[in-house]
Structures are given as C-alpha cells and as structure tokens.
Amino acid sequence: TKKKGHFPDFTDPLVLTCQRGNKTFTVENAVGLLHKSILDEFKSALVWGSSVRASPQVCGLKHELQDEDVMQITKMTAAEKIKKMHGKKTGTTLAGGNTQVDPTGKKEKEKKAPLKT
C-alpha cells in the first residue's frame, strides 16, 4: 500500500496468500485484510505494477493484483457517502428545491381564457 503524496513503503508489505482473506488476489481482499470498515468507504484504488496497462490505473474492487503491485486506496467523500445511501435519483423534484414534479413527464394542460381584442 502507498500513502498519498509519499513513496511506497516496501519494508512493510501486505502479503496476500491463499490462506488469508477470501482466497483471491483482488483489491477487495487486500482492502479487507487492511480493515473491514475501509470496504464501506472504498471508492477506488490506484494501482502501479504489472497487473495494469498504464501505471497508475484506477481500479475497482474486482481487479486482480499480481506480485509486487503497489496500491493506493481512495475513500469516498461525505457527499459521495450520502449519495450512495440515497441510491438512484428518482427525478421527482426540481434541482435546488423541494418542488414536486410529475416523474412521468405528462403535463396537464390548463385552459386559458381567450385573448381580449
């Protein structure tokens, strides 16, 4: 693992073996071995090494790691956590307020009085 803005610490590596974690060499297993609560706040991982095409590459939980890969974990911001908790937007309110809108898109036409000439 690597801290943001620092060089990787090769003296204290995270070792993934078949006996530890869920027996896979994925980013999810590596993050889970560090601490289980980080999985809830996980956004992405920057990976350097032979398992990626370009170094660094942004990877998700399912990315398979190889020997001597370096990983930097990115956690979600407070706003992203709130967005994740509320799920998909339903489109029932106007942006910037709580004004309700019909999600089907059908508008009722109001009858207008004829123009006075």
mmCIF file with all atom_site columns, C-alpha atoms in Angstrom, residues 7-98:
data_model
loop_
_atom_site.group_PDB
_atom_site.id
_atom_site.type_symbol
_atom_site.label_atom_id
_atom_site.label_alt_id
_atom_site.label_comp_id
_atom_site.label_asym_id
_atom_site.label_entity_id
_atom_site.label_seq_id
_atom_site.pdbx_PDB_ins_code
_atom_site.Cartn_x
_atom_site.Cartn_y
_atom_site.Cartn_z
_atom_site.occupancy
_atom_site.B_iso_or_equiv
_atom_site.pdbx_formal_charge
_atom_site.auth_seq_id
_atom_site.auth_comp_id
_atom_site.auth_asym_id
_atom_site.auth_atom_id
_atom_site.pdbx_PDB_model_num
ATOM 1  C CA . PHE A 1 7  ? 6.721   6.850   -1.930  1.00 0.00 ? 7  PHE A CA 1
ATOM 2  C CA . PRO A 1 8  ? 5.556   3.250   -1.334  1.00 0.00 ? 8  PRO A CA 1
ATOM 3  C CA . ASP A 1 9  ? 6.811   1.565   1.828   1.00 0.00 ? 9  ASP A CA 1
ATOM 4  C CA . PHE A 1 10 ? 8.404   -1.710  0.694   1.00 0.00 ? 10 PHE A CA 1
ATOM 5  C CA . THR A 1 11 ? 9.634   -2.552  4.224   1.00 0.00 ? 11 THR A CA 1
ATOM 6  C CA . ASP A 1 12 ? 6.102   -3.348  5.464   1.00 0.00 ? 12 ASP A CA 1
ATOM 7  C CA . PRO A 1 13 ? 4.211   -5.038  2.591   1.00 0.00 ? 13 PRO A CA 1
ATOM 8  C CA . LEU A 1 14 ? 0.715   -6.507  2.642   1.00 0.00 ? 14 LEU A CA 1
ATOM 9  C CA . VAL A 1 15 ? 1.109   -10.193 1.801   1.00 0.00 ? 15 VAL A CA 1
ATOM 10 C CA . LEU A 1 16 ? -1.798  -11.966 0.081   1.00 0.00 ? 16 LEU A CA 1
ATOM 11 C CA . THR A 1 17 ? -1.753  -15.757 0.286   1.00 0.00 ? 17 THR A CA 1
ATOM 12 C CA . CYS A 1 18 ? -4.290  -18.486 -0.414  1.00 0.00 ? 18 CYS A CA 1
ATOM 13 C CA . GLN A 1 19 ? -4.791  -18.964 3.334   1.00 0.00 ? 19 GLN A CA 1
ATOM 14 C CA . ARG A 1 20 ? -5.693  -15.326 4.116   1.00 0.00 ? 20 ARG A CA 1
ATOM 15 C CA . GLY A 1 21 ? -8.917  -13.478 3.330   1.00 0.00 ? 21 GLY A CA 1
ATOM 16 C CA . ASN A 1 22 ? -11.309 -14.915 0.755   1.00 0.00 ? 22 ASN A CA 1
ATOM 17 C CA . LYS A 1 23 ? -8.507  -16.789 -1.103  1.00 0.00 ? 23 LYS A CA 1
ATOM 18 C CA . THR A 1 24 ? -8.413  -14.410 -4.085  1.00 0.00 ? 24 THR A CA 1
ATOM 19 C CA . PHE A 1 25 ? -5.800  -11.869 -5.100  1.00 0.00 ? 25 PHE A CA 1
ATOM 20 C CA . THR A 1 26 ? -8.228  -8.976  -5.668  1.00 0.00 ? 26 THR A CA 1
ATOM 21 C CA . VAL A 1 27 ? -8.274  -5.386  -4.453  1.00 0.00 ? 27 VAL A CA 1
ATOM 22 C CA . GLU A 1 28 ? -11.343 -6.258  -2.344  1.00 0.00 ? 28 GLU A CA 1
ATOM 23 C CA . ASN A 1 29 ? -9.425  -8.973  -0.473  1.00 0.00 ? 29 ASN A CA 1
ATOM 24 C CA . ALA A 1 30 ? -6.430  -6.674  0.086   1.00 0.00 ? 30 ALA A CA 1
ATOM 25 C CA . VAL A 1 31 ? -8.608  -3.847  1.435   1.00 0.00 ? 31 VAL A CA 1
ATOM 26 C CA . GLY A 1 32 ? -10.487 -6.301  3.648   1.00 0.00 ? 32 GLY A CA 1
ATOM 27 C CA . LEU A 1 33 ? -7.205  -7.548  5.111   1.00 0.00 ? 33 LEU A CA 1
ATOM 28 C CA . LEU A 1 34 ? -6.217  -3.970  5.996   1.00 0.00 ? 34 LEU A CA 1
ATOM 29 C CA . HIS A 1 35 ? -9.517  -3.208  7.753   1.00 0.00 ? 35 HIS A CA 1
ATOM 30 C CA . LYS A 1 36 ? -13.150 -4.235  7.153   1.00 0.00 ? 36 LYS A CA 1
ATOM 31 C CA . SER A 1 37 ? -14.522 -0.704  7.680   1.00 0.00 ? 37 SER A CA 1
ATOM 32 C CA . ILE A 1 38 ? -12.475 0.625   4.738   1.00 0.00 ? 38 ILE A CA 1
ATOM 33 C CA . LEU A 1 39 ? -14.590 -1.538  2.398   1.00 0.00 ? 39 LEU A CA 1
ATOM 34 C CA . ASP A 1 40 ? -17.683 0.544   3.297   1.00 0.00 ? 40 ASP A CA 1
ATOM 35 C CA . GLU A 1 41 ? -15.878 3.796   2.401   1.00 0.00 ? 41 GLU A CA 1
ATOM 36 C CA . PHE A 1 42 ? -13.987 2.413   -0.636  1.00 0.00 ? 42 PHE A CA 1
ATOM 37 C CA . LYS A 1 43 ? -14.217 4.476   -3.832  1.00 0.00 ? 43 LYS A CA 1
ATOM 38 C CA . SER A 1 44 ? -11.348 3.211   -5.992  1.00 0.00 ? 44 SER A CA 1
ATOM 39 C CA . ALA A 1 45 ? -7.718  2.145   -5.908  1.00 0.00 ? 45 ALA A CA 1
ATOM 40 C CA . LEU A 1 46 ? -4.751  3.470   -7.840  1.00 0.00 ? 46 LEU A CA 1
ATOM 41 C CA . VAL A 1 47 ? -2.577  0.510   -8.820  1.00 0.00 ? 47 VAL A CA 1
ATOM 42 C CA . TRP A 1 48 ? 1.031   0.542   -10.036 1.00 0.00 ? 48 TRP A CA 1
ATOM 43 C CA . GLY A 1 49 ? 2.608   -2.649  -11.327 1.00 0.00 ? 49 GLY A CA 1
ATOM 44 C CA . SER A 1 50 ? 2.367   -5.469  -13.820 1.00 0.00 ? 50 SER A CA 1
ATOM 45 C CA . SER A 1 51 ? -1.380  -6.093  -13.404 1.00 0.00 ? 51 SER A CA 1
ATOM 46 C CA . VAL A 1 52 ? -2.354  -2.779  -15.069 1.00 0.00 ? 52 VAL A CA 1
ATOM 47 C CA . ARG A 1 53 ? -1.840  -1.447  -18.594 1.00 0.00 ? 53 ARG A CA 1
ATOM 48 C CA . ALA A 1 54 ? -0.825  2.067   -17.521 1.00 0.00 ? 54 ALA A CA 1
ATOM 49 C CA . SER A 1 55 ? 0.738   2.994   -14.190 1.00 0.00 ? 55 SER A CA 1
ATOM 50 C CA . PRO A 1 56 ? -1.086  4.254   -12.210 1.00 0.00 ? 56 PRO A CA 1
ATOM 51 C CA . GLN A 1 57 ? -4.502  2.960   -13.204 1.00 0.00 ? 57 GLN A CA 1
ATOM 52 C CA . VAL A 1 58 ? -7.796  3.490   -11.349 1.00 0.00 ? 58 VAL A CA 1
ATOM 53 C CA . CYS A 1 59 ? -9.226  0.091   -10.415 1.00 0.00 ? 59 CYS A CA 1
ATOM 54 C CA . GLY A 1 60 ? -12.275 -1.239  -8.622  1.00 0.00 ? 60 GLY A CA 1
ATOM 55 C CA . LEU A 1 61 ? -12.760 -3.997  -6.052  1.00 0.00 ? 61 LEU A CA 1
ATOM 56 C CA . LYS A 1 62 ? -12.720 -6.852  -8.582  1.00 0.00 ? 62 LYS A CA 1
ATOM 57 C CA . HIS A 1 63 ? -9.284  -6.043  -10.056 1.00 0.00 ? 63 HIS A CA 1
ATOM 58 C CA . GLU A 1 64 ? -6.831  -8.968  -9.772  1.00 0.00 ? 64 GLU A CA 1
ATOM 59 C CA . LEU A 1 65 ? -3.474  -7.992  -8.262  1.00 0.00 ? 65 LEU A CA 1
ATOM 60 C CA . GLN A 1 66 ? -0.127  -9.535  -9.172  1.00 0.00 ? 66 GLN A CA 1
ATOM 61 C CA . ASP A 1 67 ? 3.181   -9.844  -7.340  1.00 0.00 ? 67 ASP A CA 1
ATOM 62 C CA . GLU A 1 68 ? 4.815   -6.544  -6.270  1.00 0.00 ? 68 GLU A CA 1
ATOM 63 C CA . ASP A 1 69 ? 1.829   -4.356  -7.226  1.00 0.00 ? 69 ASP A CA 1
ATOM 64 C CA . VAL A 1 70 ? 1.534   -1.097  -5.287  1.00 0.00 ? 70 VAL A CA 1
ATOM 65 C CA . MET A 1 71 ? -1.947  0.082   -4.309  1.00 0.00 ? 71 MET A CA 1
ATOM 66 C CA . GLN A 1 72 ? -3.252  3.439   -3.045  1.00 0.00 ? 72 GLN A CA 1
ATOM 67 C CA . ILE A 1 73 ? -6.818  3.402   -1.683  1.00 0.00 ? 73 ILE A CA 1
ATOM 68 C CA . THR A 1 74 ? -9.209  6.295   -2.352  1.00 0.00 ? 74 THR A CA 1
ATOM 69 C CA . LYS A 1 75 ? -12.113 6.669   0.079   1.00 0.00 ? 75 LYS A CA 1
ATOM 70 C CA . MET A 1 76 ? -15.472 8.322   -0.614  1.00 0.00 ? 76 MET A CA 1
ATOM 71 C CA . THR A 1 77 ? -16.112 11.902  0.445   1.00 0.00 ? 77 THR A CA 1
ATOM 72 C CA . ALA A 1 78 ? -19.002 12.766  2.775   1.00 0.00 ? 78 ALA A CA 1
ATOM 73 C CA . ALA A 1 79 ? -21.140 13.896  -0.176  1.00 0.00 ? 79 ALA A CA 1
ATOM 74 C CA . GLU A 1 80 ? -20.486 10.640  -2.052  1.00 0.00 ? 80 GLU A CA 1
ATOM 75 C CA . LYS A 1 81 ? -21.463 8.609   1.034   1.00 0.00 ? 81 LYS A CA 1
ATOM 76 C CA . ILE A 1 82 ? -24.791 10.469  1.251   1.00 0.00 ? 82 ILE A CA 1
ATOM 77 C CA . LYS A 1 83 ? -25.389 9.955   -2.466  1.00 0.00 ? 83 LYS A CA 1
ATOM 78 C CA . LYS A 1 84 ? -24.659 6.233   -2.086  1.00 0.00 ? 84 LYS A CA 1
ATOM 79 C CA . MET A 1 85 ? -27.073 5.930   0.858   1.00 0.00 ? 85 MET A CA 1
ATOM 80 C CA . HIS A 1 86 ? -29.947 7.540   -1.045  1.00 0.00 ? 86 HIS A CA 1
ATOM 81 C CA . GLY A 1 87 ? -29.357 5.495   -4.180  1.00 0.00 ? 87 GLY A CA 1
ATOM 82 C CA . LYS A 1 88 ? -30.630 6.456   -7.613  1.00 0.00 ? 88 LYS A CA 1
ATOM 83 C CA . LYS A 1 89 ? -32.306 9.775   -8.165  1.00 0.00 ? 89 LYS A CA 1
ATOM 84 C CA . THR A 1 90 ? -35.978 9.429   -8.945  1.00 0.00 ? 90 THR A CA 1
ATOM 85 C CA . GLY A 1 91 ? -36.445 12.755  -10.700 1.00 0.00 ? 91 GLY A CA 1
ATOM 86 C CA . THR A 1 92 ? -39.464 13.789  -8.617  1.00 0.00 ? 92 THR A CA 1
ATOM 87 C CA . THR A 1 93 ? -38.142 17.210  -7.531  1.00 0.00 ? 93 THR A CA 1
ATOM 88 C CA . LEU A 1 94 ? -36.671 20.220  -9.288  1.00 0.00 ? 94 LEU A CA 1
ATOM 89 C CA . ALA A 1 95 ? -32.986 20.932  -8.750  1.00 0.00 ? 95 ALA A CA 1
ATOM 90 C CA . GLY A 1 96 ? -32.260 23.276  -5.854  1.00 0.00 ? 96 GLY A CA 1
ATOM 91 C CA . GLY A 1 97 ? -35.581 22.862  -4.070  1.00 0.00 ? 97 GLY A CA 1
ATOM 92 C CA . ASN A 1 98 ? -38.344 20.560  -2.959  1.00 0.00 ? 98 ASN A CA 1
#
